[in-house]
Amino acid sequence: MDWKDTLNLPKTDFPMKANLTEREPLFLAFWEERAIYKKMLEKRKGAPLFVLHDGPPYANGHIHLGTALNKILKDIIIKSRTMMGFQAPFIPGWDCHGLPIELNVERELNVKRGELPPLQIREACRKYAERFINIQREEFKRLGVFGDWSKPYLTMDPEYEAVIAREFLRFLETDQVYRRKKPVFWCPTCVTALAEAEVEYEPHESPSIYVKFPLTTETINFLERELKLVLDKPTFVVIWTTTPWTLPANLALALNPEFTYLLIELEGEYLIVAEGRLSALCVELGIDLPKILARFSPTLLEGKKAKHPFYERESLFVLADFVTLDTGTGIVHIAPGHGEEDYLVGLKYGLEIYTPVDEEGKFYPDTPLVGGLTLSKANEIILSELSNRGLLFRSGRITHNYPHCWRCKKPIIFRAEYQWFISMEAKALRTKALNALKNVKFIPSWGINRIQSMLESRPDWCISRQRVWGVPITVFKCESCGEILKDYKFYEKVIELFKKEGTDIWFTLTPEELLPENAKCPKCGGTVFSKEKDILDVWFDSGVSFAGVLERREELTFPADLYLEGSDQHRGWFQSSLLCSVGTRGVPPYKMILTHGFVVDGKGRKMSKSLGNVIHPQDLIKKYGAEIVRLWVSAEDYRDDIKISQEILDRLVETYRKIRNTCRFLLGNLYDFDPERHLIPFEKLPPFERYLLHCLSQSLNKIKRAYENFEFHLVTYEIHRFCSVELSSLFIDINRDYLYCEAPDSFKRRATQTVLYYALDTLVKTMAPILSFTAEEIWQNLPYSKGDLESVFLADLPDYDFQLSEEELSFWKNTLLLREEFLRALEIARKDLKIIGSSLEAELYYFPVEEYRSLLRDHAFWEYFLMVAKFEEVPDLEDPLFVSDEIKGLKISIRKTQYKKCERCWQRRPEVGTLENPELCYRCLEVVKEISK
RNA sequence: GGGCCUAUAGCUCAGCUUAGGUCAGAGCGCACGCCUGAUAAGCGUGAGGUCGGAGGUUCGAAUCCUCCUAGGCCCA
């Protein structure tokens, strides 16, 4: 007879091989058809809300591993919070406006800026954004990310655009917005401002001149007093520049507060340079080391003045960190209208942002000396003027990297233009924002330091862009007196129109059409107005998402519980959102900020095309399935940089297989188990089963705590560890005999199945937020009733808590310790002596330590627990096979058993061969009798 | 160049902060062996780390301090 037919072997349709690539789309379709996301929310109607607000990715290009990681983390949170009993909606969004799209569109249409009417560009941009939104939406959905994909928020939706404009007006109304000049990259050839992304650095030959600025008499007198010397010769500071044409705009001279400066005597004059540059300068200029008259700190000169080299005005000495010793003299000529750093230091010292250069790169006609000239012509004139005045210390030419326009490839300049700003100080926005942060929880905790220090030092927020793809800065200006209309009543009509038709109308309608009837300037009564041409910085678009989404969607609330983005957003979205919210609402838009690191390769280096180490999520999905990508996201500690490599992927695949297989075994052995009828209460379970449920509870608690704290790598670790350690190699290995060989409805088998049932229930639910596809697949293969829960995501995380007494725990601690020692002995018998293969062939003899004697008394238990033929205590062991290190005094010997093997259960028992059926052991004989009844 | 952060076995992580003191742990992988009724599975045993480096504080440091190196993010 083939006894195999009398065994309860596992039965399940759940395949061992996952085939994720092929099967995942089936579950995506299942979730979509059954509207599981919607049902998740419906089921938790009235439950406490958990609002995770999605930071909008930019609608440009395909998703990469970073965006995939971000969305998967969000998805894990949404699913886990839902299963913890929260109502956790997820409204994904996209950032649609802005320069990168506008530039790509210009490139696709092969046009330069301004060649097409704004509306035509805007329409093309809208199409472009829509295209990538659709691409990214499918890519996100493919990852198994749940959310309201049919109604995402788009910053280019008319309603959202109206919100952006409305929020801008709140700043305007409250006097937090002002206009001021600020230098920007400027192409005089194309007659346009350029963004950083439109600038290319190319070698370029420029003049290289050293210019002497005479000190004012007052400064000379001051220095004579301070340094106690007589300046009886002409005294100058020396600067170096490659842009002589910026000298007409010179307003200051910057020294580094950290350096020491020298007064030297050279060629019959006194000169001031930085000490750290002197020797290099001498080499460069081919002169001998000059006589040093004095050394002094630059703070001495701060606030003092020099004379402009060719104008009748003065130039202020200022201090600035950015002055270096790499080139020049350690003294930098400052033209606040023509350089970023110059501008900032100019602001600090209250200098004018002075720009005598027009849009086409010519000096304004009223500029002395160079009026009406081009920059290169002005360079020549300035050089000869300096030379005539004897102030050109040295002159040459230099080839260096210089910014060029990416369109026309011509050199560009820095030139100040009027820009709109949100003031950090006008209404104490900086202070309010810093205070507001104190109520925000940061994960990791150092996030607050980072955003704080950025906030403390950031300049006013420049919110204007000279572009077309964006939300217009809705400002009307009185043509007669220049007054800016700030009252919201002038803009109500505009906002209403925006809501209905989008912001195109700002470009098409006249101010008269946009303003309310009979609008009058409150200052002069004028009735003719102009409208602003600039658009808003896209950071403002996304910065007001709390107003466009949290406050407007009925399923959400303001403020959000959580914002979750990469750590680069401390400067970006977290900050723009904070400023927008604090500036208009007085509170931050979030209660918690969670940041993750960046995806790097196995060696910790960033992914780049040049390094050739870029991994695309699309390839991973194709090769492994989205599930492995999800597992990767969960297994890594996202607070640091997140590594990915072939080895990491290989390990993850192994981890996945182990979890999957363990669940498959559980499914297969529960085929005839109905928890309603067969579940055995914890109190009545045998000790080992009780111990296992205790372990399961411990794991479950760890997992729930980890979800609570957003520590998903601990979840994955614990699930995997529990599967391999407690379940697979301990419980299943030992109790498999009960499952297969005992009578189907026997206590031992049902007790074992009770443990398997709890284990599977816990595994399938706790893995669901991470291994969503597999959890759903398991759920659909459950052999017992799922009640009315058609998807695992409609279930809650389990909440059982099986606890053992101290005595029981200590019993199991010692029992498992002893087991390890016996297993070591068995391994020696197997590997070195080769007297056994399976432990079932072994007879085990031990000489105990008194301390453990009582634990070992139940020989039948140990035979079962160690899966050996015989377990016996002996008075002493002369020549033991194994002497324990861990348990001093414990000696063990092993013999191959002479017992015959039961053909049904394969155990070696003394009675085999003596019973009415000689092939069977006593247990199996009884079982066979029972099942044949 | 500045600010913030990270660095524990081949891999992923514990341990480090509001306690500095058991031979530094786990899982996986690896090696070797077993099983063949979870089988492109399962089980066992074992080998792997001077806790990035160098100083310092301390009776004692992976844990505290300083510097350095490598890497990341954001600025310049």
Tab-separated table of C-alpha atoms in Angstrom, chain A residues 70-450:
chain	number	residue	atom	x	y	z
A	70	ASN	CA	8.904	58.470	-2.796
A	71	LYS	CA	5.527	57.305	-4.032
A	72	ILE	CA	5.980	53.781	-2.693
A	73	LEU	CA	6.832	55.147	0.749
A	74	LYS	CA	3.680	57.223	0.622
A	75	ASP	CA	1.702	54.205	-0.486
A	76	ILE	CA	3.043	52.085	2.351
A	77	ILE	CA	1.975	54.801	4.761
A	78	ILE	CA	-1.481	55.187	3.245
A	79	LYS	CA	-2.097	51.456	3.337
A	80	SER	CA	-0.665	50.859	6.782
A	81	ARG	CA	-2.503	53.789	8.357
A	82	THR	CA	-5.699	52.599	6.722
A	83	MET	CA	-5.220	49.126	8.116
A	84	MET	CA	-4.460	50.655	11.501
A	85	GLY	CA	-7.957	52.108	11.441
A	86	PHE	CA	-7.435	55.556	9.990
A	87	GLN	CA	-9.172	57.142	7.093
A	88	ALA	CA	-6.192	57.858	4.900
A	89	PRO	CA	-7.007	59.374	1.532
A	90	PHE	CA	-4.323	59.938	-1.054
A	91	ILE	CA	-4.695	62.653	-3.661
A	92	PRO	CA	-1.727	62.610	-5.992
A	93	GLY	CA	-0.696	65.802	-7.733
A	94	TRP	CA	1.545	67.245	-10.422
A	95	ASP	CA	3.512	70.434	-10.747
A	96	CYS	CA	2.773	71.614	-14.274
A	97	HIS	CA	4.079	75.105	-14.905
A	98	GLY	CA	7.594	76.357	-15.187
A	99	LEU	CA	10.688	76.822	-17.194
A	100	PRO	CA	11.828	73.243	-17.913
A	101	ILE	CA	8.580	72.486	-19.706
A	102	GLU	CA	8.584	75.812	-21.506
A	103	LEU	CA	12.131	75.203	-22.672
A	104	ASN	CA	11.393	71.668	-23.834
A	105	VAL	CA	8.398	72.925	-25.730
A	106	GLU	CA	10.422	75.661	-27.405
A	107	ARG	CA	12.913	73.008	-28.383
A	108	GLU	CA	10.241	70.675	-29.721
A	109	LEU	CA	8.707	73.512	-31.756
A	110	ASN	CA	12.174	74.751	-32.654
A	111	VAL	CA	11.383	78.341	-31.758
A	112	LYS	CA	13.143	80.966	-29.703
A	113	ARG	CA	11.589	82.820	-26.873
A	114	GLY	CA	9.121	85.389	-28.074
A	115	GLU	CA	8.833	84.004	-31.587
A	116	LEU	CA	5.364	82.660	-30.925
A	117	PRO	CA	2.503	84.374	-29.154
A	118	PRO	CA	2.282	83.477	-25.453
A	119	LEU	CA	-1.022	81.680	-25.855
A	120	GLN	CA	0.374	79.343	-28.440
A	121	ILE	CA	3.366	78.441	-26.242
A	122	ARG	CA	1.108	78.016	-23.239
A	123	GLU	CA	-1.176	75.686	-25.132
A	124	ALA	CA	1.790	73.574	-26.234
A	125	CYS	CA	3.087	73.532	-22.660
A	126	ARG	CA	-0.282	72.369	-21.387
A	127	LYS	CA	-0.304	69.524	-23.891
A	128	TYR	CA	3.233	68.642	-22.948
A	129	ALA	CA	2.412	68.521	-19.247
A	130	GLU	CA	-0.697	66.441	-19.883
A	131	ARG	CA	1.341	63.972	-21.852
A	132	PHE	CA	3.786	63.383	-19.027
A	133	ILE	CA	1.129	63.369	-16.361
A	134	ASN	CA	-0.482	60.484	-18.180
A	135	ILE	CA	2.817	58.685	-18.547
A	136	GLN	CA	3.766	59.141	-14.912
A	137	ARG	CA	0.303	58.280	-13.693
A	138	GLU	CA	0.498	54.900	-15.412
A	139	GLU	CA	3.984	54.351	-14.052
A	140	PHE	CA	2.931	55.141	-10.501
A	141	LYS	CA	-0.136	52.938	-10.764
A	142	ARG	CA	2.001	50.113	-12.110
A	143	LEU	CA	3.965	50.221	-8.853
A	144	GLY	CA	0.787	49.353	-7.012
A	145	VAL	CA	0.328	52.821	-5.561
A	146	PHE	CA	-3.244	53.465	-4.402
A	147	GLY	CA	-4.908	56.846	-4.627
A	148	ASP	CA	-7.458	58.944	-6.414
A	149	TRP	CA	-5.755	58.691	-9.779
A	150	SER	CA	-8.884	59.777	-11.597
A	151	LYS	CA	-8.938	63.123	-9.812
A	152	PRO	CA	-5.380	64.193	-9.105
A	153	TYR	CA	-4.596	67.822	-8.438
A	154	LEU	CA	-2.832	69.702	-11.195
A	155	THR	CA	-1.289	73.098	-10.670
A	156	MET	CA	-2.512	74.037	-14.158
A	157	ASP	CA	-6.171	73.281	-13.469
A	158	PRO	CA	-8.121	76.546	-13.749
A	159	GLU	CA	-9.404	76.218	-10.208
A	160	TYR	CA	-5.948	75.591	-8.851
A	161	GLU	CA	-4.560	78.495	-10.888
A	162	ALA	CA	-7.209	80.722	-9.379
A	163	VAL	CA	-6.042	79.620	-5.929
A	164	ILE	CA	-2.445	80.462	-6.783
A	165	ALA	CA	-3.439	83.947	-7.885
A	166	ARG	CA	-5.679	84.362	-4.857
A	167	GLU	CA	-2.883	83.378	-2.480
A	168	PHE	CA	-0.508	85.780	-4.199
A	169	LEU	CA	-3.049	88.540	-3.676
A	170	ARG	CA	-3.181	87.752	0.019
A	171	PHE	CA	0.511	88.571	0.185
A	172	LEU	CA	-0.031	91.664	-1.917
A	173	GLU	CA	-2.941	92.898	0.192
A	174	THR	CA	-0.969	92.509	3.404
A	175	ASP	CA	2.000	94.503	2.101
A	176	GLN	CA	4.352	91.561	2.050
A	177	VAL	CA	5.098	91.945	-1.661
A	178	TYR	CA	7.391	94.539	-3.158
A	179	ARG	CA	9.230	95.248	-6.385
A	180	ARG	CA	12.933	95.843	-6.629
A	181	LYS	CA	15.752	95.440	-9.084
A	182	LYS	CA	17.784	92.275	-8.970
A	183	PRO	CA	20.476	91.124	-11.366
A	184	VAL	CA	19.625	88.194	-13.586
A	185	PHE	CA	21.418	86.498	-16.429
A	186	TRP	CA	20.692	88.566	-19.480
A	187	CYS	CA	21.320	87.935	-23.139
A	188	PRO	CA	21.746	91.311	-24.914
A	189	THR	CA	21.590	89.569	-28.267
A	190	CYS	CA	18.261	87.853	-27.653
A	191	VAL	CA	17.192	90.784	-25.452
A	192	THR	CA	15.915	88.518	-22.733
A	193	ALA	CA	16.488	87.335	-19.216
A	194	LEU	CA	17.829	83.830	-18.920
A	195	ALA	CA	17.396	81.233	-16.250
A	196	GLU	CA	20.343	79.344	-14.908
A	197	ALA	CA	19.316	76.361	-16.999
A	198	GLU	CA	19.716	78.418	-20.131
A	199	VAL	CA	23.289	79.345	-19.445
A	200	GLU	CA	26.296	77.505	-20.804
A	201	TYR	CA	29.843	78.111	-19.681
A	202	GLU	CA	32.328	78.366	-22.541
A	203	PRO	CA	35.911	79.612	-22.781
A	204	HIS	CA	36.002	83.269	-23.674
A	205	GLU	CA	38.730	85.876	-23.990
A	206	SER	CA	38.271	88.942	-21.824
A	207	PRO	CA	40.361	91.886	-20.726
A	208	SER	CA	42.172	91.259	-17.473
A	209	ILE	CA	42.938	94.494	-15.713
A	210	TYR	CA	44.173	95.694	-12.369
A	211	VAL	CA	42.650	99.018	-11.422
A	212	LYS	CA	43.720	101.458	-8.748
A	213	PHE	CA	41.040	103.199	-6.674
A	214	PRO	CA	42.424	106.286	-4.916
A	215	LEU	CA	41.470	106.546	-1.251
A	216	THR	CA	39.493	109.549	-0.169
A	217	THR	CA	41.310	112.137	1.880
A	218	GLU	CA	39.229	111.210	4.837
A	219	THR	CA	40.223	107.556	4.540
A	220	ILE	CA	43.878	108.496	4.155
A	221	ASN	CA	43.746	110.656	7.259
A	222	PHE	CA	42.011	107.860	9.125
A	223	LEU	CA	44.619	105.301	8.129
A	224	GLU	CA	47.472	107.633	9.054
A	225	ARG	CA	45.991	107.965	12.513
A	226	GLU	CA	45.209	104.295	12.963
A	227	LEU	CA	48.431	102.929	11.537
A	228	LYS	CA	50.546	105.722	12.897
A	229	LEU	CA	52.310	106.520	9.675
A	230	VAL	CA	52.436	109.234	7.093
A	231	LEU	CA	50.980	108.584	3.667
A	232	ASP	CA	53.072	111.049	1.732
A	233	LYS	CA	52.557	109.423	-1.637
A	234	PRO	CA	49.394	108.630	-3.633
A	235	THR	CA	47.538	105.771	-1.941
A	236	PHE	CA	45.312	103.255	-3.692
A	237	VAL	CA	43.527	99.976	-3.284
A	238	VAL	CA	43.946	97.621	-6.192
A	239	ILE	CA	41.227	95.488	-7.701
A	240	TRP	CA	41.181	93.006	-10.527
A	241	THR	CA	38.397	92.596	-13.047
A	242	THR	CA	37.649	90.938	-16.383
A	243	THR	CA	34.639	93.139	-17.062
A	244	PRO	CA	35.823	96.755	-17.249
A	245	TRP	CA	32.368	97.753	-18.484
A	246	THR	CA	30.975	97.067	-14.992
A	247	LEU	CA	33.191	99.803	-13.528
A	248	PRO	CA	30.693	102.580	-14.310
A	249	ALA	CA	28.309	100.660	-12.040
A	250	ASN	CA	30.880	100.262	-9.281
A	251	LEU	CA	29.554	101.294	-5.903
A	252	ALA	CA	31.722	99.401	-3.465
A	253	LEU	CA	34.934	97.541	-2.788
A	254	ALA	CA	34.747	94.289	-0.863
A	255	LEU	CA	37.320	92.874	1.530
A	256	ASN	CA	37.183	89.517	3.234
A	257	PRO	CA	36.772	89.978	6.997
A	258	GLU	CA	38.954	86.914	7.608
A	259	PHE	CA	41.987	88.157	5.703
A	260	THR	CA	44.803	90.455	6.676
A	261	TYR	CA	45.569	93.391	4.378
A	262	LEU	CA	48.834	95.084	3.611
A	263	LEU	CA	49.897	98.580	2.814
A	264	ILE	CA	52.848	98.257	0.470
A	265	GLU	CA	55.109	100.666	-1.352
A	266	LEU	CA	55.539	100.035	-5.056
A	267	GLU	CA	56.705	102.201	-7.933
A	268	GLY	CA	56.509	105.320	-5.814
A	269	GLU	CA	52.956	104.705	-4.651
A	270	TYR	CA	51.242	103.142	-1.697
A	271	LEU	CA	48.945	100.206	-2.508
A	272	ILE	CA	46.580	98.063	-0.500
A	273	VAL	CA	46.221	94.335	-1.230
A	274	ALA	CA	45.481	91.200	0.740
A	275	GLU	CA	48.486	89.663	2.457
A	276	GLY	CA	47.595	86.212	1.187
A	277	ARG	CA	47.747	87.372	-2.434
A	278	LEU	CA	50.959	89.318	-2.347
A	279	SER	CA	53.500	86.678	-3.305
A	280	ALA	CA	51.259	85.202	-5.998
A	281	LEU	CA	50.685	88.674	-7.386
A	282	CYS	CA	54.364	89.450	-7.501
A	283	VAL	CA	54.983	86.291	-9.456
A	284	GLU	CA	52.101	87.035	-11.789
A	285	LEU	CA	53.131	90.627	-12.403
A	286	GLY	CA	56.831	89.892	-12.465
A	287	ILE	CA	57.823	92.272	-9.715
A	288	ASP	CA	60.013	91.957	-6.649
A	289	LEU	CA	58.487	91.633	-3.231
A	290	PRO	CA	57.717	95.237	-2.289
A	291	LYS	CA	58.271	96.994	0.984
A	292	ILE	CA	55.505	96.387	3.515
A	293	LEU	CA	54.549	99.467	5.476
A	294	ALA	CA	51.704	98.092	7.553
A	295	ARG	CA	49.445	95.126	8.151
A	296	PHE	CA	45.883	95.698	9.206
A	297	SER	CA	42.489	94.116	9.643
A	298	PRO	CA	39.896	94.853	6.957
A	299	THR	CA	37.373	95.830	9.610
A	300	LEU	CA	39.395	99.017	9.825
A	301	LEU	CA	38.264	99.994	6.354
A	302	GLU	CA	34.643	98.915	6.572
A	303	GLY	CA	32.422	101.945	5.954
A	304	LYS	CA	35.344	104.031	4.688
A	305	LYS	CA	35.522	105.180	1.105
A	306	ALA	CA	37.651	105.269	-1.990
A	307	LYS	CA	37.205	107.473	-5.020
A	308	HIS	CA	35.673	106.060	-8.140
A	309	PRO	CA	38.469	105.844	-10.739
A	310	PHE	CA	36.757	108.025	-13.318
A	311	TYR	CA	33.539	109.398	-11.877
A	312	GLU	CA	33.071	112.079	-9.316
A	313	ARG	CA	31.687	109.716	-6.732
A	314	GLU	CA	32.830	107.445	-3.984
A	315	SER	CA	32.987	103.712	-3.522
A	316	LEU	CA	32.234	102.150	-0.167
A	317	PHE	CA	34.468	99.619	1.569
A	318	VAL	CA	32.424	96.590	2.571
A	319	LEU	CA	33.157	93.176	4.025
A	320	ALA	CA	32.128	89.977	2.261
A	321	ASP	CA	32.894	86.294	2.806
A	322	PHE	CA	32.969	85.453	-0.859
A	323	VAL	CA	36.192	87.374	-1.523
A	324	THR	CA	38.870	84.752	-2.180
A	325	LEU	CA	42.615	84.538	-2.541
A	326	ASP	CA	42.413	82.430	-5.691
A	327	THR	CA	42.739	85.348	-8.074
A	328	GLY	CA	42.902	89.117	-8.023
A	329	THR	CA	44.108	91.177	-5.129
A	330	GLY	CA	41.841	90.131	-2.293
A	331	ILE	CA	39.780	93.244	-2.929
A	332	VAL	CA	36.748	92.892	-5.179
A	333	HIS	CA	35.046	95.605	-7.149
A	334	ILE	CA	31.318	95.572	-6.443
A	335	ALA	CA	28.579	96.530	-8.925
A	336	PRO	CA	25.303	95.546	-7.251
A	337	GLY	CA	23.407	95.789	-10.527
A	338	HIS	CA	25.697	93.374	-12.323
A	339	GLY	CA	26.400	90.373	-10.143
A	340	GLU	CA	24.643	88.050	-7.780
A	341	GLU	CA	27.134	88.404	-4.950
A	342	ASP	CA	27.528	92.098	-5.643
A	343	TYR	CA	23.784	92.407	-5.344
A	344	LEU	CA	23.601	90.586	-2.033
A	345	VAL	CA	26.398	92.557	-0.466
A	346	GLY	CA	24.836	95.689	-1.925
A	347	LEU	CA	21.561	94.908	-0.192
A	348	LYS	CA	23.374	94.324	3.040
A	349	TYR	CA	24.994	97.747	2.898
A	350	GLY	CA	21.978	99.521	1.492
A	351	LEU	CA	23.538	100.308	-1.867
A	352	GLU	CA	21.569	101.129	-4.940
A	353	ILE	CA	21.024	98.282	-7.416
A	354	TYR	CA	22.449	100.435	-10.146
A	355	THR	CA	22.359	99.344	-13.791
A	356	PRO	CA	23.420	101.825	-16.455
A	357	VAL	CA	23.107	99.142	-19.162
A	358	ASP	CA	19.969	98.738	-21.252
A	359	GLU	CA	18.246	95.617	-22.544
A	360	GLU	CA	20.343	95.437	-25.670
A	361	GLY	CA	23.601	95.725	-23.815
A	362	LYS	CA	24.203	99.409	-24.465
A	363	PHE	CA	24.844	102.061	-21.880
A	364	TYR	CA	21.976	104.446	-21.363
A	365	PRO	CA	22.641	107.658	-23.272
A	366	ASP	CA	22.938	109.754	-20.127
A	367	THR	CA	25.748	107.625	-18.691
A	368	PRO	CA	28.889	109.749	-18.471
A	369	LEU	CA	31.888	108.671	-20.536
A	370	VAL	CA	30.252	105.582	-22.073
A	371	GLY	CA	26.685	106.707	-22.832
A	372	GLY	CA	25.173	104.882	-25.807
A	373	LEU	CA	28.140	102.600	-26.239
A	374	THR	CA	28.123	98.828	-26.546
A	375	LEU	CA	29.871	96.906	-23.833
A	376	SER	CA	32.905	96.009	-25.888
A	377	LYS	CA	33.305	99.579	-27.077
A	378	ALA	CA	32.875	100.739	-23.507
A	379	ASN	CA	35.617	98.346	-22.428
A	380	GLU	CA	38.036	100.108	-24.776
A	381	ILE	CA	37.048	103.598	-23.683
A	382	ILE	CA	37.272	102.676	-20.023
A	383	LEU	CA	40.709	101.145	-20.486
A	384	SER	CA	42.069	104.253	-22.138
A	385	GLU	CA	40.386	106.513	-19.604
A	386	LEU	CA	41.956	104.557	-16.752
A	387	SER	CA	45.266	104.626	-18.509
A	388	ASN	CA	45.046	108.395	-19.045
A	389	ARG	CA	44.284	108.878	-15.394
A	390	GLY	CA	47.174	106.635	-14.402
A	391	LEU	CA	44.864	104.260	-12.626
A	392	LEU	CA	45.354	101.235	-14.841
A	393	PHE	CA	47.834	99.302	-12.788
A	394	ARG	CA	48.239	96.363	-15.168
A	395	SER	CA	46.361	95.262	-18.244
A	396	GLY	CA	46.239	92.045	-20.276
A	397	ARG	CA	43.886	89.473	-21.687
A	398	ILE	CA	42.646	86.238	-20.201
A	399	THR	CA	40.790	83.190	-21.447
A	400	HIS	CA	38.370	81.844	-18.882
A	401	ASN	CA	34.985	80.154	-18.629
A	402	TYR	CA	32.308	82.708	-19.210
A	403	PRO	CA	28.506	82.333	-19.363
A	404	HIS	CA	26.967	82.165	-22.823
A	405	CYS	CA	23.404	82.084	-24.053
A	406	TRP	CA	22.434	78.536	-24.976
A	407	ARG	CA	20.332	79.815	-27.850
A	408	CYS	CA	22.513	82.329	-29.653
A	409	LYS	CA	25.785	81.130	-28.099
A	410	LYS	CA	26.872	84.741	-27.483
A	411	PRO	CA	28.355	85.927	-24.193
A	412	ILE	CA	25.789	87.111	-21.707
A	413	ILE	CA	25.838	89.534	-18.812
A	414	PHE	CA	24.373	90.030	-15.395
A	415	ARG	CA	21.919	92.858	-15.431
A	416	ALA	CA	19.427	94.077	-12.858
A	417	GLU	CA	15.733	94.071	-13.746
A	418	TYR	CA	12.686	94.759	-11.679
A	419	GLN	CA	11.519	91.656	-9.860
A	420	TRP	CA	8.752	90.890	-7.409
A	421	PHE	CA	9.617	89.720	-3.939
A	422	ILE	CA	7.911	88.355	-0.886
A	423	SER	CA	9.516	90.084	2.039
A	424	MET	CA	10.858	88.008	4.860
A	425	GLU	CA	10.721	90.949	7.222
A	426	ALA	CA	7.829	93.257	6.259
A	427	LYS	CA	5.396	91.282	8.370
A	428	ALA	CA	8.021	89.285	10.276
A	429	LEU	CA	7.511	86.290	8.013
A	430	ARG	CA	10.927	84.887	8.848
A	431	THR	CA	10.359	85.035	12.577
A	432	LYS	CA	6.851	83.679	12.318
A	433	ALA	CA	7.977	80.813	10.130
A	434	LEU	CA	10.822	79.920	12.471
A	435	ASN	CA	8.453	79.896	15.419
A	436	ALA	CA	5.892	77.859	13.562
A	437	LEU	CA	8.461	75.140	12.941
A	438	LYS	CA	8.722	74.454	16.633
A	439	ASN	CA	5.355	72.719	16.499
A	440	VAL	CA	6.328	70.471	13.607
A	441	LYS	CA	7.677	66.996	14.184
A	442	PHE	CA	10.651	66.112	11.998
A	443	ILE	CA	11.697	62.640	10.933
A	444	PRO	CA	14.634	62.365	11.078
A	445	SER	CA	14.896	64.873	13.876
A	446	TRP	CA	17.792	66.847	12.394
A	447	GLY	CA	15.507	68.053	9.629
A	448	ILE	CA	14.478	71.003	11.723
A	449	ASN	CA	18.066	72.258	12.032
A	450	ARG	CA	18.428	72.151	8.319
